[in-house]
Amino acid sequence: MSDYYNPKRSKKYNYGGRYWKLSRSKIDLFLECPKCFYIDNKLGTKRPPGYPFALNSAVDQLLKKEFDLLRADGGTHTIIKEYGIDARPVNHENLDEWRENFKGVRHTHKKTGITVSGAIDDLWINSKNEYIVVDYKATSKNEEITALDKDWQDSYKRQMEVYQWLLRKNGLTVSDTGYFIYCNGRTDVEKFDGKLEFDITLIPYVGNDSWVEETISEIKELLEKDEVPKADPECDFCNYRKRVNELLDKF
Ligand code: SF4
């Protein structure tokens, strides 16, 4: 078994356990498949994760450093100027905690008692004193990335909306407009020379967090049931699992 995956994790991390909380990625899993969500959070076995991409983390760290330098002296960034945006990186006494993966921005939802969490990448502010959620993304695609128009990018939009909701619940006035900083690794340069070059684009997204509260209530309702939800008949993973079980049953 790899260092990254334990199919038999401690019950303390299941719903009702001391360490269980609802991260924004768990909310996304619920929306993708309630059955997988239930098996993970109630029964305690999650799907094997996508393995960490060290290059993505390196880009995140470098962007954080770059924006932190500006945050310290109240400056703005060339990309903010280039796009003519009313914003600057801002400090907040809780920012370090809000950026930490196992802490993040947290809020306990009154109606369900569920604690929701999510770690933001960056926080900016505009001249109306509205906080702005900023998320970094790193990839390598042949085309220029200027919009979030692919189906799979809906999860990025939901991610932004959960962060906006969490910050609002922590008492901040938050702009509906957040930004994705997209770093696209270039493969069209003549020589590598041990350096990876990136094209950086800034993509605005106007969020709407009105779905979040209702979804948390639906999650609570599901987790209180002693019944595993139905699988999606179109899901390749489940069809694979079913077929493997059928084959192995013959032995
Ligand atoms: S259909 Fe099955 S494998 Fe697919 S996401 Fe749902 S429970 Fe998981």
PDB file of C-alpha atoms and ligand atoms in Angstrom:
ATOM      1  CA  MET A   1       0.000   0.000   0.000  1.00  0.00           C
ATOM      2  CA  SER A   2       1.312   3.477  -0.857  1.00  0.00           C
ATOM      3  CA  ASP A   3       2.049   6.217   1.656  1.00  0.00           C
ATOM      4  CA  TYR A   4      -0.835   8.240   0.246  1.00  0.00           C
ATOM      5  CA  TYR A   5      -3.703   5.831   0.694  1.00  0.00           C
ATOM      6  CA  ASN A   6      -5.219   3.946   3.606  1.00  0.00           C
ATOM      7  CA  PRO A   7      -8.491   2.168   2.723  1.00  0.00           C
ATOM      8  CA  LYS A   8      -9.073   1.403   6.431  1.00  0.00           C
ATOM      9  CA  ARG A   9      -8.685   4.779   8.078  1.00  0.00           C
ATOM     10  CA  SER A  10      -9.498   5.442  11.717  1.00  0.00           C
ATOM     11  CA  LYS A  11     -13.209   5.913  12.567  1.00  0.00           C
ATOM     12  CA  LYS A  12     -12.258   9.254  14.126  1.00  0.00           C
ATOM     13  CA  TYR A  13     -12.224  10.641  10.567  1.00  0.00           C
ATOM     14  CA  ASN A  14     -15.706   9.347   9.697  1.00  0.00           C
ATOM     15  CA  TYR A  15     -18.965  11.293  10.114  1.00  0.00           C
ATOM     16  CA  GLY A  16     -19.585  11.572  13.871  1.00  0.00           C
ATOM     17  CA  GLY A  17     -15.883  11.104  14.645  1.00  0.00           C
ATOM     18  CA  ARG A  18     -13.743  13.650  16.417  1.00  0.00           C
ATOM     19  CA  TYR A  19     -11.804  14.750  13.344  1.00  0.00           C
ATOM     20  CA  TRP A  20     -14.535  14.653  10.718  1.00  0.00           C
ATOM     21  CA  LYS A  21     -15.321  17.898   8.957  1.00  0.00           C
ATOM     22  CA  LEU A  22     -16.806  18.769   5.629  1.00  0.00           C
ATOM     23  CA  SER A  23     -14.124  20.067   3.296  1.00  0.00           C
ATOM     24  CA  ARG A  24     -14.999  21.795   0.060  1.00  0.00           C
ATOM     25  CA  SER A  25     -13.676  18.742  -1.864  1.00  0.00           C
ATOM     26  CA  LYS A  26     -16.095  16.510   0.085  1.00  0.00           C
ATOM     27  CA  ILE A  27     -18.958  18.811  -0.889  1.00  0.00           C
ATOM     28  CA  ASP A  28     -17.852  18.351  -4.478  1.00  0.00           C
ATOM     29  CA  LEU A  29     -17.743  14.568  -4.093  1.00  0.00           C
ATOM     30  CA  PHE A  30     -21.311  14.623  -2.736  1.00  0.00           C
ATOM     31  CA  LEU A  31     -22.467  16.553  -5.803  1.00  0.00           C
ATOM     32  CA  GLU A  32     -20.568  14.186  -8.096  1.00  0.00           C
ATOM     33  CA  CYS A  33     -21.789  10.953  -6.490  1.00  0.00           C
ATOM     34  CA  PRO A  34     -23.699  10.609  -3.194  1.00  0.00           C
ATOM     35  CA  LYS A  35     -22.801   6.899  -3.059  1.00  0.00           C
ATOM     36  CA  CYS A  36     -19.031   7.460  -3.188  1.00  0.00           C
ATOM     37  CA  PHE A  37     -19.483  10.295  -0.679  1.00  0.00           C
ATOM     38  CA  TYR A  38     -21.404   8.003   1.705  1.00  0.00           C
ATOM     39  CA  ILE A  39     -18.862   5.172   1.422  1.00  0.00           C
ATOM     40  CA  ASP A  40     -16.081   7.656   2.180  1.00  0.00           C
ATOM     41  CA  ASN A  41     -17.627   9.696   4.998  1.00  0.00           C
ATOM     42  CA  LYS A  42     -19.950   7.231   6.685  1.00  0.00           C
ATOM     43  CA  LEU A  43     -18.331   3.853   6.016  1.00  0.00           C
ATOM     44  CA  GLY A  44     -14.728   5.133   6.074  1.00  0.00           C
ATOM     45  CA  THR A  45     -13.196   4.136   2.741  1.00  0.00           C
ATOM     46  CA  LYS A  46     -12.390   6.824   0.262  1.00  0.00           C
ATOM     47  CA  ARG A  47     -11.478   6.531  -3.390  1.00  0.00           C
ATOM     48  CA  PRO A  48      -7.714   6.398  -3.966  1.00  0.00           C
ATOM     49  CA  PRO A  49      -6.616  10.018  -4.383  1.00  0.00           C
ATOM     50  CA  GLY A  50      -5.012  11.590  -7.418  1.00  0.00           C
ATOM     51  CA  TYR A  51      -1.344  11.626  -6.448  1.00  0.00           C
ATOM     52  CA  PRO A  52       0.185  14.990  -5.573  1.00  0.00           C
ATOM     53  CA  PHE A  53       1.796  16.887  -8.420  1.00  0.00           C
ATOM     54  CA  ALA A  54       4.990  18.427  -7.083  1.00  0.00           C
ATOM     55  CA  LEU A  55       5.114  20.924  -9.969  1.00  0.00           C
ATOM     56  CA  ASN A  56       1.660  22.326  -9.125  1.00  0.00           C
ATOM     57  CA  SER A  57       2.674  22.730  -5.488  1.00  0.00           C
ATOM     58  CA  ALA A  58       5.895  24.488  -6.569  1.00  0.00           C
ATOM     59  CA  VAL A  59       3.892  26.982  -8.672  1.00  0.00           C
ATOM     60  CA  ASP A  60       1.520  27.589  -5.714  1.00  0.00           C
ATOM     61  CA  GLN A  61       4.422  28.216  -3.347  1.00  0.00           C
ATOM     62  CA  LEU A  62       6.164  30.613  -5.742  1.00  0.00           C
ATOM     63  CA  LEU A  63       2.981  32.600  -6.400  1.00  0.00           C
ATOM     64  CA  LYS A  64       2.306  32.809  -2.665  1.00  0.00           C
ATOM     65  CA  LYS A  65       5.823  34.163  -2.075  1.00  0.00           C
ATOM     66  CA  GLU A  66       5.472  36.695  -4.864  1.00  0.00           C
ATOM     67  CA  PHE A  67       2.118  38.014  -3.632  1.00  0.00           C
ATOM     68  CA  ASP A  68       3.270  37.984   0.004  1.00  0.00           C
ATOM     69  CA  LEU A  69       6.117  40.382  -0.816  1.00  0.00           C
ATOM     70  CA  LEU A  70       3.579  42.812  -2.282  1.00  0.00           C
ATOM     71  CA  ARG A  71       1.175  42.270   0.603  1.00  0.00           C
ATOM     72  CA  ALA A  72       3.897  43.282   3.039  1.00  0.00           C
ATOM     73  CA  ASP A  73       4.503  46.694   1.433  1.00  0.00           C
ATOM     74  CA  GLY A  74       0.957  47.391   0.170  1.00  0.00           C
ATOM     75  CA  GLY A  75       1.983  47.099  -3.499  1.00  0.00           C
ATOM     76  CA  THR A  76       0.111  45.597  -6.371  1.00  0.00           C
ATOM     77  CA  HIS A  77       1.166  43.019  -8.993  1.00  0.00           C
ATOM     78  CA  THR A  78       1.948  43.539 -12.673  1.00  0.00           C
ATOM     79  CA  ILE A  79      -0.801  41.087 -13.635  1.00  0.00           C
ATOM     80  CA  ILE A  80      -3.365  43.110 -11.634  1.00  0.00           C
ATOM     81  CA  LYS A  81      -2.196  46.281 -13.437  1.00  0.00           C
ATOM     82  CA  GLU A  82      -2.109  44.558 -16.810  1.00  0.00           C
ATOM     83  CA  TYR A  83      -5.760  43.496 -16.452  1.00  0.00           C
ATOM     84  CA  GLY A  84      -6.763  46.878 -14.996  1.00  0.00           C
ATOM     85  CA  ILE A  85      -8.343  45.352 -11.902  1.00  0.00           C
ATOM     86  CA  ASP A  86      -9.310  47.280  -8.805  1.00  0.00           C
ATOM     87  CA  ALA A  87      -7.505  45.051  -6.297  1.00  0.00           C
ATOM     88  CA  ARG A  88      -4.392  44.555  -4.201  1.00  0.00           C
ATOM     89  CA  PRO A  89      -3.133  41.652  -2.088  1.00  0.00           C
ATOM     90  CA  VAL A  90      -4.245  42.213   1.494  1.00  0.00           C
ATOM     91  CA  ASN A  91      -3.224  40.997   4.906  1.00  0.00           C
ATOM     92  CA  HIS A  92      -5.557  39.540   7.501  1.00  0.00           C
ATOM     93  CA  GLU A  93      -4.693  38.267  10.968  1.00  0.00           C
ATOM     94  CA  ASN A  94      -6.084  34.815  10.050  1.00  0.00           C
ATOM     95  CA  LEU A  95      -4.613  34.539   6.566  1.00  0.00           C
ATOM     96  CA  ASP A  96      -1.850  32.044   7.446  1.00  0.00           C
ATOM     97  CA  GLU A  97      -4.403  29.707   9.044  1.00  0.00           C
ATOM     98  CA  TRP A  98      -6.900  30.177   6.210  1.00  0.00           C
ATOM     99  CA  ARG A  99      -4.234  29.046   3.741  1.00  0.00           C
ATOM    100  CA  GLU A 100      -3.240  25.915   5.670  1.00  0.00           C
ATOM    101  CA  ASN A 101      -4.571  22.707   4.166  1.00  0.00           C
ATOM    102  CA  PHE A 102      -5.610  20.999   7.382  1.00  0.00           C
ATOM    103  CA  LYS A 103      -7.067  24.156   8.921  1.00  0.00           C
ATOM    104  CA  GLY A 104      -8.368  26.587   6.325  1.00  0.00           C
ATOM    105  CA  VAL A 105     -11.364  28.912   6.685  1.00  0.00           C
ATOM    106  CA  ARG A 106     -13.893  27.159   8.938  1.00  0.00           C
ATOM    107  CA  HIS A 107     -17.503  27.675   9.878  1.00  0.00           C
ATOM    108  CA  THR A 108     -19.967  25.554  11.824  1.00  0.00           C
ATOM    109  CA  HIS A 109     -23.310  25.582  10.027  1.00  0.00           C
ATOM    110  CA  LYS A 110     -25.969  26.286  12.679  1.00  0.00           C
ATOM    111  CA  LYS A 111     -28.826  24.250  11.223  1.00  0.00           C
ATOM    112  CA  THR A 112     -26.847  20.999  10.837  1.00  0.00           C
ATOM    113  CA  GLY A 113     -23.956  21.439  13.295  1.00  0.00           C
ATOM    114  CA  ILE A 114     -21.586  20.507  10.458  1.00  0.00           C
ATOM    115  CA  THR A 115     -18.180  22.235  10.348  1.00  0.00           C
ATOM    116  CA  VAL A 116     -17.237  23.222   6.820  1.00  0.00           C
ATOM    117  CA  SER A 117     -13.650  24.051   5.827  1.00  0.00           C
ATOM    118  CA  GLY A 118     -11.613  25.115   2.823  1.00  0.00           C
ATOM    119  CA  ALA A 119      -8.077  26.482   2.369  1.00  0.00           C
ATOM    120  CA  ILE A 120      -7.800  29.558   0.167  1.00  0.00           C
ATOM    121  CA  ASP A 121      -4.715  30.412  -1.918  1.00  0.00           C
ATOM    122  CA  ASP A 122      -4.855  34.177  -1.685  1.00  0.00           C
ATOM    123  CA  LEU A 123      -6.873  37.142  -0.491  1.00  0.00           C
ATOM    124  CA  TRP A 124      -7.089  40.527  -2.209  1.00  0.00           C
ATOM    125  CA  ILE A 125      -9.208  43.588  -1.484  1.00  0.00           C
ATOM    126  CA  ASN A 126     -10.761  46.267  -3.717  1.00  0.00           C
ATOM    127  CA  SER A 127     -11.264  49.997  -3.170  1.00  0.00           C
ATOM    128  CA  LYS A 128     -14.772  49.335  -1.746  1.00  0.00           C
ATOM    129  CA  ASN A 129     -13.122  47.263   1.001  1.00  0.00           C
ATOM    130  CA  GLU A 130     -14.595  44.058  -0.353  1.00  0.00           C
ATOM    131  CA  TYR A 131     -12.384  41.012   0.055  1.00  0.00           C
ATOM    132  CA  ILE A 132     -11.618  39.019  -3.084  1.00  0.00           C
ATOM    133  CA  VAL A 133     -10.995  35.267  -3.198  1.00  0.00           C
ATOM    134  CA  VAL A 134      -8.093  34.265  -5.446  1.00  0.00           C
ATOM    135  CA  ASP A 135      -7.221  30.744  -6.481  1.00  0.00           C
ATOM    136  CA  TYR A 136      -4.058  29.578  -8.260  1.00  0.00           C
ATOM    137  CA  LYS A 137      -4.154  26.897 -10.951  1.00  0.00           C
ATOM    138  CA  ALA A 138      -1.213  25.336 -12.790  1.00  0.00           C
ATOM    139  CA  THR A 139      -1.447  23.286 -15.948  1.00  0.00           C
ATOM    140  CA  SER A 140       0.147  22.746 -19.361  1.00  0.00           C
ATOM    141  CA  LYS A 141      -2.194  23.061 -22.340  1.00  0.00           C
ATOM    142  CA  ASN A 142      -1.517  24.002 -25.938  1.00  0.00           C
ATOM    143  CA  GLU A 143      -4.265  26.618 -26.083  1.00  0.00           C
ATOM    144  CA  GLU A 144      -4.331  29.906 -24.150  1.00  0.00           C
ATOM    145  CA  ILE A 145      -6.537  29.636 -21.061  1.00  0.00           C
ATOM    146  CA  THR A 146      -8.877  32.614 -20.899  1.00  0.00           C
ATOM    147  CA  ALA A 147     -12.149  31.156 -19.564  1.00  0.00           C
ATOM    148  CA  LEU A 148     -13.578  28.410 -17.376  1.00  0.00           C
ATOM    149  CA  ASP A 149     -15.761  26.961 -20.088  1.00  0.00           C
ATOM    150  CA  LYS A 150     -15.158  23.211 -19.751  1.00  0.00           C
ATOM    151  CA  ASP A 151     -17.600  21.024 -17.818  1.00  0.00           C
ATOM    152  CA  TRP A 152     -14.895  19.754 -15.467  1.00  0.00           C
ATOM    153  CA  GLN A 153     -14.084  23.353 -14.506  1.00  0.00           C
ATOM    154  CA  ASP A 154     -17.494  23.643 -12.804  1.00  0.00           C
ATOM    155  CA  SER A 155     -15.844  22.183  -9.744  1.00  0.00           C
ATOM    156  CA  TYR A 156     -13.434  25.181  -9.716  1.00  0.00           C
ATOM    157  CA  LYS A 157     -16.434  27.508  -9.757  1.00  0.00           C
ATOM    158  CA  ARG A 158     -18.032  25.652  -6.844  1.00  0.00           C
ATOM    159  CA  GLN A 159     -14.707  25.783  -5.012  1.00  0.00           C
ATOM    160  CA  MET A 160     -14.650  29.590  -5.353  1.00  0.00           C
ATOM    161  CA  GLU A 161     -18.282  29.831  -4.159  1.00  0.00           C
ATOM    162  CA  VAL A 162     -17.624  27.689  -1.065  1.00  0.00           C
ATOM    163  CA  TYR A 163     -14.643  29.908  -0.174  1.00  0.00           C
ATOM    164  CA  GLN A 164     -16.738  33.059  -0.645  1.00  0.00           C
ATOM    165  CA  TRP A 165     -19.467  31.576   1.565  1.00  0.00           C
ATOM    166  CA  LEU A 166     -16.962  30.568   4.263  1.00  0.00           C
ATOM    167  CA  LEU A 167     -15.356  34.017   4.382  1.00  0.00           C
ATOM    168  CA  ARG A 168     -18.772  35.690   4.551  1.00  0.00           C
ATOM    169  CA  LYS A 169     -19.688  33.400   7.444  1.00  0.00           C
ATOM    170  CA  ASN A 170     -16.462  34.564   9.118  1.00  0.00           C
ATOM    171  CA  GLY A 171     -17.787  38.135   9.011  1.00  0.00           C
ATOM    172  CA  LEU A 172     -15.974  39.444   5.901  1.00  0.00           C
ATOM    173  CA  THR A 173     -17.605  41.508   3.169  1.00  0.00           C
ATOM    174  CA  VAL A 174     -16.705  39.516   0.071  1.00  0.00           C
ATOM    175  CA  SER A 175     -16.948  40.564  -3.556  1.00  0.00           C
ATOM    176  CA  ASP A 176     -18.979  38.215  -5.780  1.00  0.00           C
ATOM    177  CA  THR A 177     -16.113  38.424  -8.254  1.00  0.00           C
ATOM    178  CA  GLY A 178     -13.165  36.174  -7.507  1.00  0.00           C
ATOM    179  CA  TYR A 179     -10.109  35.474  -9.675  1.00  0.00           C
ATOM    180  CA  PHE A 180      -8.265  32.416 -10.909  1.00  0.00           C
ATOM    181  CA  ILE A 181      -4.597  32.918 -11.700  1.00  0.00           C
ATOM    182  CA  TYR A 182      -3.863  30.330 -14.370  1.00  0.00           C
ATOM    183  CA  CYS A 183      -0.214  29.371 -14.983  1.00  0.00           C
ATOM    184  CA  ASN A 184       0.092  27.488 -18.241  1.00  0.00           C
ATOM    185  CA  GLY A 185       3.452  25.708 -18.759  1.00  0.00           C
ATOM    186  CA  ARG A 186       4.734  26.438 -22.278  1.00  0.00           C
ATOM    187  CA  THR A 187       5.829  23.625 -24.571  1.00  0.00           C
ATOM    188  CA  ASP A 188       6.359  25.866 -27.626  1.00  0.00           C
ATOM    189  CA  VAL A 189       9.759  27.269 -26.578  1.00  0.00           C
ATOM    190  CA  GLU A 190      12.854  26.291 -28.591  1.00  0.00           C
ATOM    191  CA  LYS A 191      14.955  24.955 -25.745  1.00  0.00           C
ATOM    192  CA  PHE A 192      14.252  23.656 -22.264  1.00  0.00           C
ATOM    193  CA  ASP A 193      17.538  24.834 -20.638  1.00  0.00           C
ATOM    194  CA  GLY A 194      16.312  23.498 -17.302  1.00  0.00           C
ATOM    195  CA  LYS A 195      13.619  26.191 -17.082  1.00  0.00           C
ATOM    196  CA  LEU A 196       9.875  25.855 -17.417  1.00  0.00           C
ATOM    197  CA  GLU A 197       8.203  29.013 -18.717  1.00  0.00           C
ATOM    198  CA  PHE A 198       4.591  29.890 -17.990  1.00  0.00           C
ATOM    199  CA  ASP A 199       1.948  32.083 -19.572  1.00  0.00           C
ATOM    200  CA  ILE A 200      -0.092  33.624 -16.786  1.00  0.00           C
ATOM    201  CA  THR A 201      -3.720  34.635 -17.244  1.00  0.00           C
ATOM    202  CA  LEU A 202      -6.184  36.118 -14.815  1.00  0.00           C
ATOM    203  CA  ILE A 203      -9.733  34.803 -15.126  1.00  0.00           C
ATOM    204  CA  PRO A 204     -12.561  36.572 -13.263  1.00  0.00           C
ATOM    205  CA  TYR A 205     -15.496  34.554 -12.017  1.00  0.00           C
ATOM    206  CA  VAL A 206     -18.720  35.965 -10.558  1.00  0.00           C
ATOM    207  CA  GLY A 207     -19.768  33.483  -7.886  1.00  0.00           C
ATOM    208  CA  ASN A 208     -23.168  32.723  -6.413  1.00  0.00           C
ATOM    209  CA  ASP A 209     -23.019  30.856  -3.103  1.00  0.00           C
ATOM    210  CA  SER A 210     -26.804  30.482  -2.717  1.00  0.00           C
ATOM    211  CA  TRP A 211     -26.623  26.673  -3.213  1.00  0.00           C
ATOM    212  CA  VAL A 212     -24.173  26.034  -0.371  1.00  0.00           C
ATOM    213  CA  GLU A 213     -26.495  26.029   2.681  1.00  0.00           C
ATOM    214  CA  GLU A 214     -29.081  23.789   1.075  1.00  0.00           C
ATOM    215  CA  THR A 215     -26.385  21.352  -0.043  1.00  0.00           C
ATOM    216  CA  ILE A 216     -25.027  21.116   3.510  1.00  0.00           C
ATOM    217  CA  SER A 217     -28.555  20.247   4.703  1.00  0.00           C
ATOM    218  CA  GLU A 218     -28.850  17.549   2.013  1.00  0.00           C
ATOM    219  CA  ILE A 219     -25.480  16.148   3.080  1.00  0.00           C
ATOM    220  CA  LYS A 220     -26.622  15.982   6.700  1.00  0.00           C
ATOM    221  CA  GLU A 221     -29.822  14.206   5.672  1.00  0.00           C
ATOM    222  CA  LEU A 222     -27.840  11.612   3.711  1.00  0.00           C
ATOM    223  CA  LEU A 223     -25.311  11.002   6.460  1.00  0.00           C
ATOM    224  CA  GLU A 224     -28.081  10.407   9.007  1.00  0.00           C
ATOM    225  CA  LYS A 225     -29.486   7.574   6.898  1.00  0.00           C
ATOM    226  CA  ASP A 226     -28.456   3.937   7.266  1.00  0.00           C
ATOM    227  CA  GLU A 227     -28.880   3.286   3.614  1.00  0.00           C
ATOM    228  CA  VAL A 228     -26.250   3.453   0.875  1.00  0.00           C
ATOM    229  CA  PRO A 229     -27.449   5.599  -2.059  1.00  0.00           C
ATOM    230  CA  LYS A 230     -27.675   4.154  -5.568  1.00  0.00           C
ATOM    231  CA  ALA A 231     -24.675   4.255  -7.915  1.00  0.00           C
ATOM    232  CA  ASP A 232     -24.608   6.189 -11.156  1.00  0.00           C
ATOM    233  CA  PRO A 233     -25.143   3.511 -13.870  1.00  0.00           C
ATOM    234  CA  GLU A 234     -22.876   5.511 -16.215  1.00  0.00           C
ATOM    235  CA  CYS A 235     -19.919   5.571 -13.841  1.00  0.00           C
ATOM    236  CA  ASP A 236     -16.913   3.693 -15.282  1.00  0.00           C
ATOM    237  CA  PHE A 237     -15.408   3.038 -11.841  1.00  0.00           C
ATOM    238  CA  CYS A 238     -18.564   1.389 -10.535  1.00  0.00           C
ATOM    239  CA  ASN A 239     -19.029  -0.668 -13.681  1.00  0.00           C
ATOM    240  CA  TYR A 240     -15.403  -1.774 -13.385  1.00  0.00           C
ATOM    241  CA  ARG A 241     -15.917  -2.715  -9.721  1.00  0.00           C
ATOM    242  CA  LYS A 242     -19.128  -4.594 -10.538  1.00  0.00           C
ATOM    243  CA  ARG A 243     -17.476  -6.557 -13.347  1.00  0.00           C
ATOM    244  CA  VAL A 244     -14.449  -7.434 -11.218  1.00  0.00           C
ATOM    245  CA  ASN A 245     -16.779  -8.766  -8.497  1.00  0.00           C
ATOM    246  CA  GLU A 246     -18.726 -10.809 -11.076  1.00  0.00           C
ATOM    247  CA  LEU A 247     -15.479 -12.308 -12.403  1.00  0.00           C
ATOM    248  CA  LEU A 248     -14.041 -13.077  -9.001  1.00  0.00           C
ATOM    249  CA  ASP A 249     -17.309 -14.630  -7.798  1.00  0.00           C
ATOM    250  CA  LYS A 250     -16.661 -17.472 -10.228  1.00  0.00           C
ATOM    251  CA  PHE A 251     -13.563 -18.605  -8.328  1.00  0.00           C
TER     252      PHE A 251
HETATM  253  S1  SF4 B   1     -21.005   5.432  -9.251  1.00  0.00           S
HETATM  254 FE1  SF4 B   1     -19.758   4.116  -7.918  1.00  0.00          FE
HETATM  255  S2  SF4 B   1     -17.562   4.464  -8.246  1.00  0.00           S
HETATM  256 FE2  SF4 B   1     -18.812   5.952  -9.402  1.00  0.00          FE
HETATM  257  S3  SF4 B   1     -18.612   7.650  -8.194  1.00  0.00           S
HETATM  258 FE3  SF4 B   1     -20.500   6.607  -7.589  1.00  0.00          FE
HETATM  259  S4  SF4 B   1     -20.070   5.041  -6.049  1.00  0.00           S
HETATM  260 FE4  SF4 B   1     -18.193   5.932  -6.849  1.00  0.00          FE
END
